Coordinates of C-alpha atoms in Angstrom, one line a residue:
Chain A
X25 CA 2.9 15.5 2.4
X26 CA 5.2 13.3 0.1
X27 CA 4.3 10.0 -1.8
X28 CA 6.5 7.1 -3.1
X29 CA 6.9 6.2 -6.7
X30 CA 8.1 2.7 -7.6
X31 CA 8.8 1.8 -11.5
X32 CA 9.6 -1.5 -12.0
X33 CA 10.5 -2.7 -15.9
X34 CA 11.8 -3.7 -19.0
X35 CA 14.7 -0.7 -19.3
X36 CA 14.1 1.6 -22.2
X37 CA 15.4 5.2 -23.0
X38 CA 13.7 7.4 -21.1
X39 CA 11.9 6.6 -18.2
X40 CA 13.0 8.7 -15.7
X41 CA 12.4 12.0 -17.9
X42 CA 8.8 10.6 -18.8
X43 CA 8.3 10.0 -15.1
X44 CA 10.1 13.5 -13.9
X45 CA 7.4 14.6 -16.7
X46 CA 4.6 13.5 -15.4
X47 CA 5.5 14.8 -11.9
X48 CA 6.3 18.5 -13.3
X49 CA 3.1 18.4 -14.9
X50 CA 1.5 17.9 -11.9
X51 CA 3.3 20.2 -9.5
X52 CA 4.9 17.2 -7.3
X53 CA 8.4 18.1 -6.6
X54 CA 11.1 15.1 -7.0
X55 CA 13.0 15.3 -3.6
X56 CA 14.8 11.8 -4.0
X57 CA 15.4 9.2 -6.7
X58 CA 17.0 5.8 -6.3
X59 CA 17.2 3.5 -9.4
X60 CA 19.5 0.8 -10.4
X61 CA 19.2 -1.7 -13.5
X62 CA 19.2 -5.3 -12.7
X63 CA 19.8 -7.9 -15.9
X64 CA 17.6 -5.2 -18.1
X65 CA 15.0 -4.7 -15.2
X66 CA 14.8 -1.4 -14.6
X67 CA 14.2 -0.5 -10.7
X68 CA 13.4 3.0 -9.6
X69 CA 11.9 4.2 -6.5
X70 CA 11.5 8.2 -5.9
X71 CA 10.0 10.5 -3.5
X72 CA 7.9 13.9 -4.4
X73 CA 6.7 16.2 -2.1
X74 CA 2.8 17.1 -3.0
X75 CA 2.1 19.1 -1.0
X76 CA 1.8 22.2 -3.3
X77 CA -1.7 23.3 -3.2
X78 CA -1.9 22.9 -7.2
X79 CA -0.9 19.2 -6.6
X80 CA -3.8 16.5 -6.8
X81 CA -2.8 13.6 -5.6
X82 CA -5.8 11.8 -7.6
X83 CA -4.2 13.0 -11.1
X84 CA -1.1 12.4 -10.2
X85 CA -2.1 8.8 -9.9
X86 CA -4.3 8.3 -12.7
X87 CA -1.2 10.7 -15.0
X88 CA 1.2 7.4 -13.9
X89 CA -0.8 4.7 -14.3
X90 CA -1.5 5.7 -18.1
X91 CA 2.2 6.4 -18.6
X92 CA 3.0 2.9 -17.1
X93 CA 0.5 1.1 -19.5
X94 CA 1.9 2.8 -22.4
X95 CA 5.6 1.9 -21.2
X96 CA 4.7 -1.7 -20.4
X97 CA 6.0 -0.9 -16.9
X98 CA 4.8 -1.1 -13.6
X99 CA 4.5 2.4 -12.2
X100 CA 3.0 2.8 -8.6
X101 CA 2.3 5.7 -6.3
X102 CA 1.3 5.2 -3.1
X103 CA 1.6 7.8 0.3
X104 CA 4.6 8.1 1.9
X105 CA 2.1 7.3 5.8
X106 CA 1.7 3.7 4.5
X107 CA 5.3 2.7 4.8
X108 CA 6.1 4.7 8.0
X109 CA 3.4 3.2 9.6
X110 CA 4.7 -0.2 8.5
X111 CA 8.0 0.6 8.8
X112 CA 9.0 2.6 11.8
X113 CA 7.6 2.0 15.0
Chain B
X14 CA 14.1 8.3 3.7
X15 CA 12.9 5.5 3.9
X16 CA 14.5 2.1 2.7
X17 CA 14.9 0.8 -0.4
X18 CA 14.1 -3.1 0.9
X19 CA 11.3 -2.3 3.1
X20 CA 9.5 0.2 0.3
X21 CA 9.7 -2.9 -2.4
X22 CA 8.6 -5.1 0.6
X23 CA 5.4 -3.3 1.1
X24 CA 4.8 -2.6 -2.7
X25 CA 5.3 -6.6 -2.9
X26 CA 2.8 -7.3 -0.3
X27 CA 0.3 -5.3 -2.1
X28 CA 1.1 -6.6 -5.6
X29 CA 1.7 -10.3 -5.3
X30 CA 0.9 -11.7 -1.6
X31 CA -2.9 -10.4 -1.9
X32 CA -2.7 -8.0 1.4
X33 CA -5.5 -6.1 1.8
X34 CA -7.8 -4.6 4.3
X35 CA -10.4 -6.7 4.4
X36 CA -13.3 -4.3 5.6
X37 CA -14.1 -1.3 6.7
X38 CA -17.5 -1.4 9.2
X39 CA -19.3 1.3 10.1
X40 CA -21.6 0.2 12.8
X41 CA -24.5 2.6 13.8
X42 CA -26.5 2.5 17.0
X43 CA -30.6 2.0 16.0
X44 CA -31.7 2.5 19.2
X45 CA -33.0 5.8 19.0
X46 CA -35.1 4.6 15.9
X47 CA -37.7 2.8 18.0
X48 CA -41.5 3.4 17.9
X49 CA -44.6 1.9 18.5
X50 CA -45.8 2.0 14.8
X51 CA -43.6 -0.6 12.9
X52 CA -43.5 1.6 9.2
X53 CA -42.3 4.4 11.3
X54 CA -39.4 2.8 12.8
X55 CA -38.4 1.8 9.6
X56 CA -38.4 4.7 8.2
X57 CA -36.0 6.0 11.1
X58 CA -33.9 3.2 10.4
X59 CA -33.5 3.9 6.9
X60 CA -32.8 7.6 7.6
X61 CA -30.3 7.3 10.1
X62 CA -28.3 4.5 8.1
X63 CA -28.6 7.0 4.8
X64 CA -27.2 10.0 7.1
X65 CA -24.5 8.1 9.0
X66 CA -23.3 6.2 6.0
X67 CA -24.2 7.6 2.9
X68 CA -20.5 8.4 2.1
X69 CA -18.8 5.2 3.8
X70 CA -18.2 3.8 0.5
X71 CA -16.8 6.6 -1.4
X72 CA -14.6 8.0 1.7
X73 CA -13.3 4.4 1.6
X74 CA -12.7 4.1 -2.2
X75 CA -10.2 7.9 -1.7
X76 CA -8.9 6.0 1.2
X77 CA -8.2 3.2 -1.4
X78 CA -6.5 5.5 -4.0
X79 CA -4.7 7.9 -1.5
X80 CA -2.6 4.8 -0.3
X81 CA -2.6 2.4 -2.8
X82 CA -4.1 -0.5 -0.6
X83 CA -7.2 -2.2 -1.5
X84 CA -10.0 -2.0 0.5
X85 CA -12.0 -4.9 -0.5
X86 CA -15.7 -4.6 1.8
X87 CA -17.3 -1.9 3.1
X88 CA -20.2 -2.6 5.3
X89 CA -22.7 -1.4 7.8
X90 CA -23.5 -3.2 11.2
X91 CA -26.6 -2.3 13.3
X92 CA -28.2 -2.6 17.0
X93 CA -29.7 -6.8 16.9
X94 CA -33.0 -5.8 15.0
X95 CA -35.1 -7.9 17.8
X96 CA -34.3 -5.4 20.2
X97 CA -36.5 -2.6 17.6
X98 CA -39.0 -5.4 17.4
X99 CA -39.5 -5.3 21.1
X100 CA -40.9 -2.0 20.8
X101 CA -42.5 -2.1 17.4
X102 CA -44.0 -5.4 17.1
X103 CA -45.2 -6.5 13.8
X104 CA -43.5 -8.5 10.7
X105 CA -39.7 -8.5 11.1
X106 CA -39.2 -9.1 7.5
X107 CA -39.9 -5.2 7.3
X108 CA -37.0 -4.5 8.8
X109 CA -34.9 -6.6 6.7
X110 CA -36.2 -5.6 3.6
X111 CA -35.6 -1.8 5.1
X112 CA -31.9 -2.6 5.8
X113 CA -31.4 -4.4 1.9
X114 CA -32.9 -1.2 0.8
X115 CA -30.7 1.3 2.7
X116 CA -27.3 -1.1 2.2
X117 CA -28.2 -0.8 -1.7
X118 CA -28.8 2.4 -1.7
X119 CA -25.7 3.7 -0.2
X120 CA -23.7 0.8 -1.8
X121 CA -22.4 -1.5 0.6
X122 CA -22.2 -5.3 0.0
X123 CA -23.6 -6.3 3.4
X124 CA -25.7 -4.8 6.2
X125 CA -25.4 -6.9 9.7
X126 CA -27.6 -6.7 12.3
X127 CA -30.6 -8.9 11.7
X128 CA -29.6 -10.7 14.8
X129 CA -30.8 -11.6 18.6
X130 CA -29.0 -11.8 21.8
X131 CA -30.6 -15.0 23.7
X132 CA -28.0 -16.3 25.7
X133 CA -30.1 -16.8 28.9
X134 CA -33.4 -16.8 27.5
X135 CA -36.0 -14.9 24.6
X136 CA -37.3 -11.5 25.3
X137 CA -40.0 -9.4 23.3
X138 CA -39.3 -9.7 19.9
X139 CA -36.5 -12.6 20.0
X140 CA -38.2 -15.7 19.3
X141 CA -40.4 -13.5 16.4
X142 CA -37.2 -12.7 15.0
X143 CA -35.4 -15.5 14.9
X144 CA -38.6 -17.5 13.4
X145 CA -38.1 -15.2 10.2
X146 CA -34.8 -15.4 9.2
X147 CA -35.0 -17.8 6.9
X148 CA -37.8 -15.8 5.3
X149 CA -35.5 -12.9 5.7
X150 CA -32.5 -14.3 4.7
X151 CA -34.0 -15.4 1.6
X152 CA -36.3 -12.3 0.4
X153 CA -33.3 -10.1 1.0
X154 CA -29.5 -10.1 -1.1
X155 CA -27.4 -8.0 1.5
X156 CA -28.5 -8.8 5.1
X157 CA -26.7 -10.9 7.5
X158 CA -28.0 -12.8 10.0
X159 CA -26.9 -13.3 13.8
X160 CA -27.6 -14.8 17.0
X161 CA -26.0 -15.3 20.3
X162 CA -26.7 -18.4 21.8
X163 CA -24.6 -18.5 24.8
X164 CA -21.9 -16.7 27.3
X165 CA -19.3 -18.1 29.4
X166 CA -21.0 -16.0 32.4
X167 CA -25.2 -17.1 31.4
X168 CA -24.3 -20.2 30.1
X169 CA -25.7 -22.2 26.9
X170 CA -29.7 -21.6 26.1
X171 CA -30.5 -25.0 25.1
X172 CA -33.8 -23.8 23.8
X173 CA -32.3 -21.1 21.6
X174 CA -29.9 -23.9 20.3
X175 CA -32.8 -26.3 19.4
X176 CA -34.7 -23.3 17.6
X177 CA -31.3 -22.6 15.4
X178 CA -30.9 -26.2 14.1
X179 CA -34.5 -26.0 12.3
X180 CA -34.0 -21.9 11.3
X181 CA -30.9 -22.7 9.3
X182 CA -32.6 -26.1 7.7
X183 CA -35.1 -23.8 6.6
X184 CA -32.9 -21.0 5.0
X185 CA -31.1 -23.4 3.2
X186 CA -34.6 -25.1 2.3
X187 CA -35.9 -21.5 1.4
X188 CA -33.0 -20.6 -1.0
X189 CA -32.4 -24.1 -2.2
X190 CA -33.2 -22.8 -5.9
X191 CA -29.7 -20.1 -4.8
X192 CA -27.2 -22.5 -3.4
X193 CA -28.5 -22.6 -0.2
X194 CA -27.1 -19.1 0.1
X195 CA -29.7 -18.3 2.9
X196 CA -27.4 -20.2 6.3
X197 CA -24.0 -18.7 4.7
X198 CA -25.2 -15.3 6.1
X199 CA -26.3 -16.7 8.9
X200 CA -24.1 -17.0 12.7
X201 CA -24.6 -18.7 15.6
X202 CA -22.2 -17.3 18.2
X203 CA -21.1 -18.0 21.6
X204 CA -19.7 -15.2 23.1
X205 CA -20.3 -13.2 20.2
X206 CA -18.3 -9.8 20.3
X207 CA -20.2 -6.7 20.1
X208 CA -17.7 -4.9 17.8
X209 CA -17.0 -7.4 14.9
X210 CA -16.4 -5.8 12.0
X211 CA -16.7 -9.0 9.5
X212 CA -19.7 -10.6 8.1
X213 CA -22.2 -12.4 8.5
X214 CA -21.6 -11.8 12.2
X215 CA -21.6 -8.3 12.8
X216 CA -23.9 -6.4 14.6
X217 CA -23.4 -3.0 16.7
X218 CA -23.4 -4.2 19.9
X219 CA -25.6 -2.4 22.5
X220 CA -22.5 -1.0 25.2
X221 CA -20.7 1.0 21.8
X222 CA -21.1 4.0 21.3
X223 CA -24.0 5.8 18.8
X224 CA -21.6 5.3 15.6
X225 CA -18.1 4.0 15.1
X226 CA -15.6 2.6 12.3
X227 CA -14.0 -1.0 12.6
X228 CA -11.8 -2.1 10.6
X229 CA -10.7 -5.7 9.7
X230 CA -7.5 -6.6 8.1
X231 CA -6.5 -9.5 6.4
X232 CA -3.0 -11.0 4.8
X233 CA -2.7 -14.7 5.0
X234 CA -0.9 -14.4 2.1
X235 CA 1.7 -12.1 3.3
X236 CA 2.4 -14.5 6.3
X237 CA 2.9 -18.1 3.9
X238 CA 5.6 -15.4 2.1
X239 CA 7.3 -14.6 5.0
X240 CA 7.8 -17.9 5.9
X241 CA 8.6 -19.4 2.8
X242 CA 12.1 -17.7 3.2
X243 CA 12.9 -19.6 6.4
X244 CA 12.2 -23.3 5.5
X245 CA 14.2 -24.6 8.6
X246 CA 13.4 -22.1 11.4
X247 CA 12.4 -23.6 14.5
X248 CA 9.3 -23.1 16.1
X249 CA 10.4 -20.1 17.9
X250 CA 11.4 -18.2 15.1
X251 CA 8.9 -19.1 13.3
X252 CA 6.3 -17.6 16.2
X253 CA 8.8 -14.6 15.7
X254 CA 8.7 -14.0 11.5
X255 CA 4.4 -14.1 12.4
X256 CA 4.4 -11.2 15.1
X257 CA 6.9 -9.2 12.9
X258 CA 4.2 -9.8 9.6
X259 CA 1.0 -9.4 12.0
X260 CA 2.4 -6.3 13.5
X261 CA 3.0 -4.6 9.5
X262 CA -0.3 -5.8 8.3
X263 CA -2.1 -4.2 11.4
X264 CA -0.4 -0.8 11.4
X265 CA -2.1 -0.3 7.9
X266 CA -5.1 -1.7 9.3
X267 CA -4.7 0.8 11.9
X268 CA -3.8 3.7 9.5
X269 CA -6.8 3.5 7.2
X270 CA -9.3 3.2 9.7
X271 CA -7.7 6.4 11.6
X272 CA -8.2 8.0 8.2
X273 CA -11.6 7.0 7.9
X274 CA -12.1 8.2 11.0
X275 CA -11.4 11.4 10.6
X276 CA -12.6 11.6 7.2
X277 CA -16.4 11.0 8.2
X278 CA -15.8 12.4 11.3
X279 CA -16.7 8.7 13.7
X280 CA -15.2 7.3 16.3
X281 CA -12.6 4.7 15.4
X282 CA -13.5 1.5 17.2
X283 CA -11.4 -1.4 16.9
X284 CA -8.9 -3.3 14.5
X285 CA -9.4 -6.3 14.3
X286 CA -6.0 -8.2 14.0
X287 CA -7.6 -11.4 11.5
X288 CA -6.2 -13.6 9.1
X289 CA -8.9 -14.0 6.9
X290 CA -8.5 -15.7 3.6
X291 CA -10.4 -16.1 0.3
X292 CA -10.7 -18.4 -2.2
X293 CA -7.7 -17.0 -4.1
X294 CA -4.6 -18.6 -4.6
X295 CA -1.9 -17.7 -2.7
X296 CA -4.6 -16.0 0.3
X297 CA -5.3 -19.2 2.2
X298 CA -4.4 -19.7 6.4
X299 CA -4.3 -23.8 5.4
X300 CA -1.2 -23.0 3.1
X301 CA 0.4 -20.7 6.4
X302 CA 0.4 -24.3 8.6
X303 CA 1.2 -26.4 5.1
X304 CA 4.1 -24.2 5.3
X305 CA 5.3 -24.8 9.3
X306 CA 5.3 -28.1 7.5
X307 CA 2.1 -30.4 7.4
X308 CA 1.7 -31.9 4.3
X309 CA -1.7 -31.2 4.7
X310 CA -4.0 -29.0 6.8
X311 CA -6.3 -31.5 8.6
X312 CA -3.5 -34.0 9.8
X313 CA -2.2 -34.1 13.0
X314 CA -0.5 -31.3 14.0
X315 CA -3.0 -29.1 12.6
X316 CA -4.4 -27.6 16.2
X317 CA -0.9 -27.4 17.4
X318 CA 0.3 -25.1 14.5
X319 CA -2.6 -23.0 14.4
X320 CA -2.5 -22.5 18.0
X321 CA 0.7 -21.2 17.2
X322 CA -0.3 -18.8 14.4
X323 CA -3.2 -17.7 16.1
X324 CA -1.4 -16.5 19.3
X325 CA 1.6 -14.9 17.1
X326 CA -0.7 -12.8 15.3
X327 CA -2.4 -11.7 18.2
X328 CA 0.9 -10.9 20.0
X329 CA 2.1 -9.0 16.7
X330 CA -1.3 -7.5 16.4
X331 CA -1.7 -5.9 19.4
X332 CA 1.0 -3.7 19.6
X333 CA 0.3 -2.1 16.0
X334 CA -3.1 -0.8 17.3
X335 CA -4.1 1.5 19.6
X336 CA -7.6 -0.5 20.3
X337 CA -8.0 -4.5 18.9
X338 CA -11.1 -6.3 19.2
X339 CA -13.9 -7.9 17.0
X340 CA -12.9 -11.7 16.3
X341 CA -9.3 -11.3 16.4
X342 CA -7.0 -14.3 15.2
X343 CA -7.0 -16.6 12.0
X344 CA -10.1 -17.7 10.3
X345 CA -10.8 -21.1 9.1
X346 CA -13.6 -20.9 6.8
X347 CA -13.8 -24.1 4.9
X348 CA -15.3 -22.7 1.2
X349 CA -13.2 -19.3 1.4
X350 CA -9.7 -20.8 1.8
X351 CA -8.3 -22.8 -1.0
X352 CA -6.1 -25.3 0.7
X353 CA -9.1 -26.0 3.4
X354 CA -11.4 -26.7 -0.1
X355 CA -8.5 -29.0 -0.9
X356 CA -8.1 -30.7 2.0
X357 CA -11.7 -31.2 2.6
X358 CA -11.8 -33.0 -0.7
X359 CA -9.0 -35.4 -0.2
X360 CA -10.7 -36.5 2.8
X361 CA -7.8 -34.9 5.3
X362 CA -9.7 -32.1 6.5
X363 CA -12.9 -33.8 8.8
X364 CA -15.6 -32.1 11.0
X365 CA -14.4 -33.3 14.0
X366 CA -10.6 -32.0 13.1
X367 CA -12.3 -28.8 12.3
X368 CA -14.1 -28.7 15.8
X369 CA -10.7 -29.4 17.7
X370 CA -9.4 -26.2 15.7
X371 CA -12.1 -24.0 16.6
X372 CA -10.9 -24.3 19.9
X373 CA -7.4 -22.4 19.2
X374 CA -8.5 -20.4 16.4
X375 CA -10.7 -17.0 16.3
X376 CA -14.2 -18.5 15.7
X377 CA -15.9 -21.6 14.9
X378 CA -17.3 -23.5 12.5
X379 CA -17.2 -21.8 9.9
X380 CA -18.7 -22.4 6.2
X381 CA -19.1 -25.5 6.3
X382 CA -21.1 -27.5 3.8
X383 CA -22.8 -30.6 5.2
X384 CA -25.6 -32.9 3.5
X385 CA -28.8 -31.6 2.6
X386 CA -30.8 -34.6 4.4
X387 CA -29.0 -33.7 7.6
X388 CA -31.3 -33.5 10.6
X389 CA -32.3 -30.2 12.3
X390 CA -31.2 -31.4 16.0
X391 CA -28.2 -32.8 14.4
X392 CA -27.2 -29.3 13.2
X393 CA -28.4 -28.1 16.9
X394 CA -26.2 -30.4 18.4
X395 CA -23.0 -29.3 16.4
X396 CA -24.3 -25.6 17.6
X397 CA -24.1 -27.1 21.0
X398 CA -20.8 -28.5 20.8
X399 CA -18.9 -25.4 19.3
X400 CA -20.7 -23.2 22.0
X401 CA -19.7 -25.5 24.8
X402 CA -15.9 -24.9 23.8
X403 CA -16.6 -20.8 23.8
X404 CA -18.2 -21.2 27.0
X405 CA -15.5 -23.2 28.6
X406 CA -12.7 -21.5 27.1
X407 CA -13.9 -18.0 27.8
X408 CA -13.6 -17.0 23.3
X409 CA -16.0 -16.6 21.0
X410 CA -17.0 -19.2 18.9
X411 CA -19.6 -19.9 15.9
X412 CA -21.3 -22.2 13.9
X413 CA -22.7 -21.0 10.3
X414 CA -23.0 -24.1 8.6
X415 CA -25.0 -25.0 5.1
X416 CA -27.2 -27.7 4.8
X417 CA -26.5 -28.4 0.9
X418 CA -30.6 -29.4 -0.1
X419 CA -30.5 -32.1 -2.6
X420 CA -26.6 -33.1 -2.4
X421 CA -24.6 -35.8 -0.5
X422 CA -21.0 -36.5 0.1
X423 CA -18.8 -36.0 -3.5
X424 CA -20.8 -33.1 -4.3
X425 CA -20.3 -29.5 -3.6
X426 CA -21.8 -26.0 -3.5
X427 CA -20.7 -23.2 -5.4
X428 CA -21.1 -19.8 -3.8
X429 CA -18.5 -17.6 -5.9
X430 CA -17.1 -14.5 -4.8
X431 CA -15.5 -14.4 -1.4
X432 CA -17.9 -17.1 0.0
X433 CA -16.0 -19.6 -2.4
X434 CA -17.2 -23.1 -2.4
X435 CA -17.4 -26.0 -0.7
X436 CA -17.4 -29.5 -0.9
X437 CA -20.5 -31.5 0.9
X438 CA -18.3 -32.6 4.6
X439 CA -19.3 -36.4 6.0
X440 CA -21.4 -35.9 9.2
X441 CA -22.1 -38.5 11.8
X442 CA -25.6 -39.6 10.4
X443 CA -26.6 -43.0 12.4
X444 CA -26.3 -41.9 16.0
X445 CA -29.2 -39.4 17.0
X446 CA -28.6 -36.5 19.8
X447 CA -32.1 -35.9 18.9
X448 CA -32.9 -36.8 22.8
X449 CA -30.1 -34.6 24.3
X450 CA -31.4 -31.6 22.1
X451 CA -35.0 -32.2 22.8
X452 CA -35.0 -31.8 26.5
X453 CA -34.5 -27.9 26.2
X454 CA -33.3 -26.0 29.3
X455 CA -30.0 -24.1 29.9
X456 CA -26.5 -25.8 29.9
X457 CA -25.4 -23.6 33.1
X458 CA -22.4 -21.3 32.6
X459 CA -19.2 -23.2 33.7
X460 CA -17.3 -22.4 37.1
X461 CA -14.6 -19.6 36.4
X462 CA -13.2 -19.9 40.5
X463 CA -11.4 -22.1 42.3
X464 CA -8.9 -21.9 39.3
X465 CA -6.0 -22.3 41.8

């Protein structure tokens, strides 16, 4: 099972450790990361595997928002099915 | 992995262009909850709703989280209640105060289902239950009222149609002191479809199976973004950018309700492939044809362009999802879509316009505020009109209209929440159909040979 994270922000130092963090915490393994900065905008998008049986998908979510609001950006994680099923026919 | 531009795209759809899954419906077969004894049948009812749904609302909220898409409704839909009145006899009010009671308990914002199927004429219990809605519609908060006046096979019962004028003058009469809320949750179909999972129409239809999950999507939004980016497309491409949206929004439609599914262990029904919009900026089907480029919805055009949408979201639609059904196509609720408000204000948006829409679009007339003094075989006789066009046309149409008690043209009725509000719309008051309406009978279903 894997899940998407998108950051989207004001670049600071940091984000992707506190992100990578977040995910260690949490037992969700970072297969992939894409980021690139934009005028200041700092765009990341990475994909964990969860499926570790220590892995909830719940706190996971809950672990990033907080971090977002505390970073001022805007961190989402949403499973990998939705944009397969959009995506790819 | 997956793209970097189609990842954003999705996030973006979520984020900015309000898409959503409208509902999630679980609709659950009463029929085994008959009896003679009226109090017992309700308590069947309210038992079998409790078992069947009692998690609908959570399973949907972990749906909710797991993907990151908001579910906005979830919502129960039952067998027509006049058919449990057959048996039972007594006060149908019972039963609708049993379904606000079970929908409250298990925490759903409607319950569907208080409804009669009298297409070709009133059996046992039909004519009881259609005499209390207003009763019901008012001594209840979550119930939503139905009732099939006609088919394209048993043509139009003129009877039934005469009845509904006065039934939803007296729910608007009964919740005058509520903004008339009682005739927002009530339909009047032709045609109506046994599997619609949106409100106030739904009911569980009696050829489905004992319990099943529909799921209605939604996404106007998404669609006026899409096209934004192509301000001189022709037509063609235009038709083309629609299916290509439809087909994206569907598949999540498709995706959540396979998950629910599974997750309460029911049969997945149908998605139902619908543009519906709300009151929120940026979520209205008027600003999709503002955007093909009418300056405003109502003008002429209007039917030509929505035609268009309608079919391209069907076409799109129906290749995303293994089973489509319910109402299918774009919705043009008057007080839930922001630019229809607006255009009904300015005077561009009539009744008559609206009626020519109805018959390319999904339903009918729908949310539509007209006078409070308006006449009850008035009312029947805009029932009669919008369920001629179903009948003819083979597609479902509807009438849920409000009858705004104490107001006139300039003045308006505020709902809130998804029902929105609407600005009092200019009927045609001097000339009476009161005779037409009067003589009762059945208009008889049209010819569907000799087509060659």
């Amino acid at each position: 099972m894997r899940a998407i994270i998108s950051v989207v922000g004001k670049d600071t130092f940091g984000i992707l450790a506190k992100v990578s963090s977040v995910c260690f915490e949490n037992r969700a393994n970072v297969v992939d990361v894409n980021q690139s900065i934009l005028q200041d905008m700092f765009v990341m998008v990475m994909m964990l595997d969860i499926s570790d049986a220590d892995c909830d998908f719940l706190r996971l979510k809950g672990d990033l928002e907080a971090l977002g609001t505390q970073l001022g950006m805007q961190i989402n994680i949403m499973h990998e099915d939705i944009f397969n099923s959009m995506h790819r026919i | 992995m997956l793209n970097l531009g189609d990842i954003m795209e999705t996030i973006n759809m979520i984020q900015n262009e309000n898409l959503d899954i409208r509902t999630i419906t679980m609709g659950i077969s009463l029929l085994d909850c008959c009896d003679s004894d009226i109090d017992v049948s309700c308590k069947k009812v309210y038992d079998k709703i409790l078992r069947k749904a009692g998690n609908l609302v959570r399973t949907g909220e972990d749906i909710s989280k797991l993907y990151g898409i908001p579910i906005i409704n979830k919502r129960v839909s039952v067998t027509p209640i006049a058919m449990l009145l057959a048996a039972s006899g007594g006060d149908p009010v019972k039963y609708a105060k049993t379904l606000d009671r079970a929908g409250k308990e298990i925490g759903v914002n409607f319950i569907g289902g208080y409804s009669a199927l009298v297409h070709k004429g009133f059996s046992a219990g039909d004519l009881e239950l259609i005499r209390s809605i207003p009763q019901a519609l008012s001594e209840t908060d979550q119930v939503c009222s139905s009732v099939n006046v006609g088919t394209t096979k048993a043509g139009i019962n003129m009877d039934a149609v005469a009845l509904m004028g006065k039934v939803i003058v007296d729910a608007a009469k009964c919740t005058a002191d509520r903004n008339c809320i009682g005739p927002a949750k009530l339909v009047v179909f032709c045609n109506a479809p046994e599997d619609n999972p949106f409100m106030a129409g739904a009911f569980h239809g009696i050829g489905e199976p004992d319990c099943v999950i529909n799921v209605g999507v939604s996404g106007p939004g998404v669609v006026r973004a899409a096209l934004s980016k192509y301000p001189d497309a022709d037509l063609n491409r235009i038709a083309d950018i629609i299916k290509k949206t439809a087909f994206k929004i569907t598949r999540m439609g498709q995706l959540v309700g396979t998950e629910a599914s599974k997750r309460l262990d029911v049969p997945f029904g149908i998605v139902d492939l619908s543009l519906a919009p709300t009151p929120a900026v940026g979520d209205s089907v008027a600003h999709i044809l503002e955007e093909m480029g009418l300056e405003m919805c109502g003008t002429h055009g209007t039917t030509a362009a929505l035609a268009l949408l309608n079919d391209a979201v069907k076409k799109g639609g129906v290749m995303a999802s293994s089973n489509v059904g319910g109402l299918s196509g774009a919705f043009i609720p008057v007080s839930e879509d922001a630019g229809m408000i607006a255009a009904a204000e300015a005077g561009v948006l009539s009744i008559e316009k609206l009626e020519a829409m109805t018959s390319v679009c999904s339903v009918g007339l729908d949310m539509i505020v007209v006078p409070g003094d308006t006449k009850p075989e008035a009312i029947s006789a805009i029932i009669a009109d919008e369920a001629a066009i179903g009948m003819v046309n083979t597609k479902t149409t509807a009438v849920r209209i409000i009858p705004a008690i104490g107001k006139d043209i300039g003045d308006s009725l505020e709902f809130g929440g998804l029902l929105g509000s609407g600005p009092v719309m200019r009927l045609n008051k001097n000339e009476s159909p009161a005779k037409f309406i009067e003589r009762g009978g059945r208009i008889p279903a049209p010819l569907q040979s000799l087509k060659n």
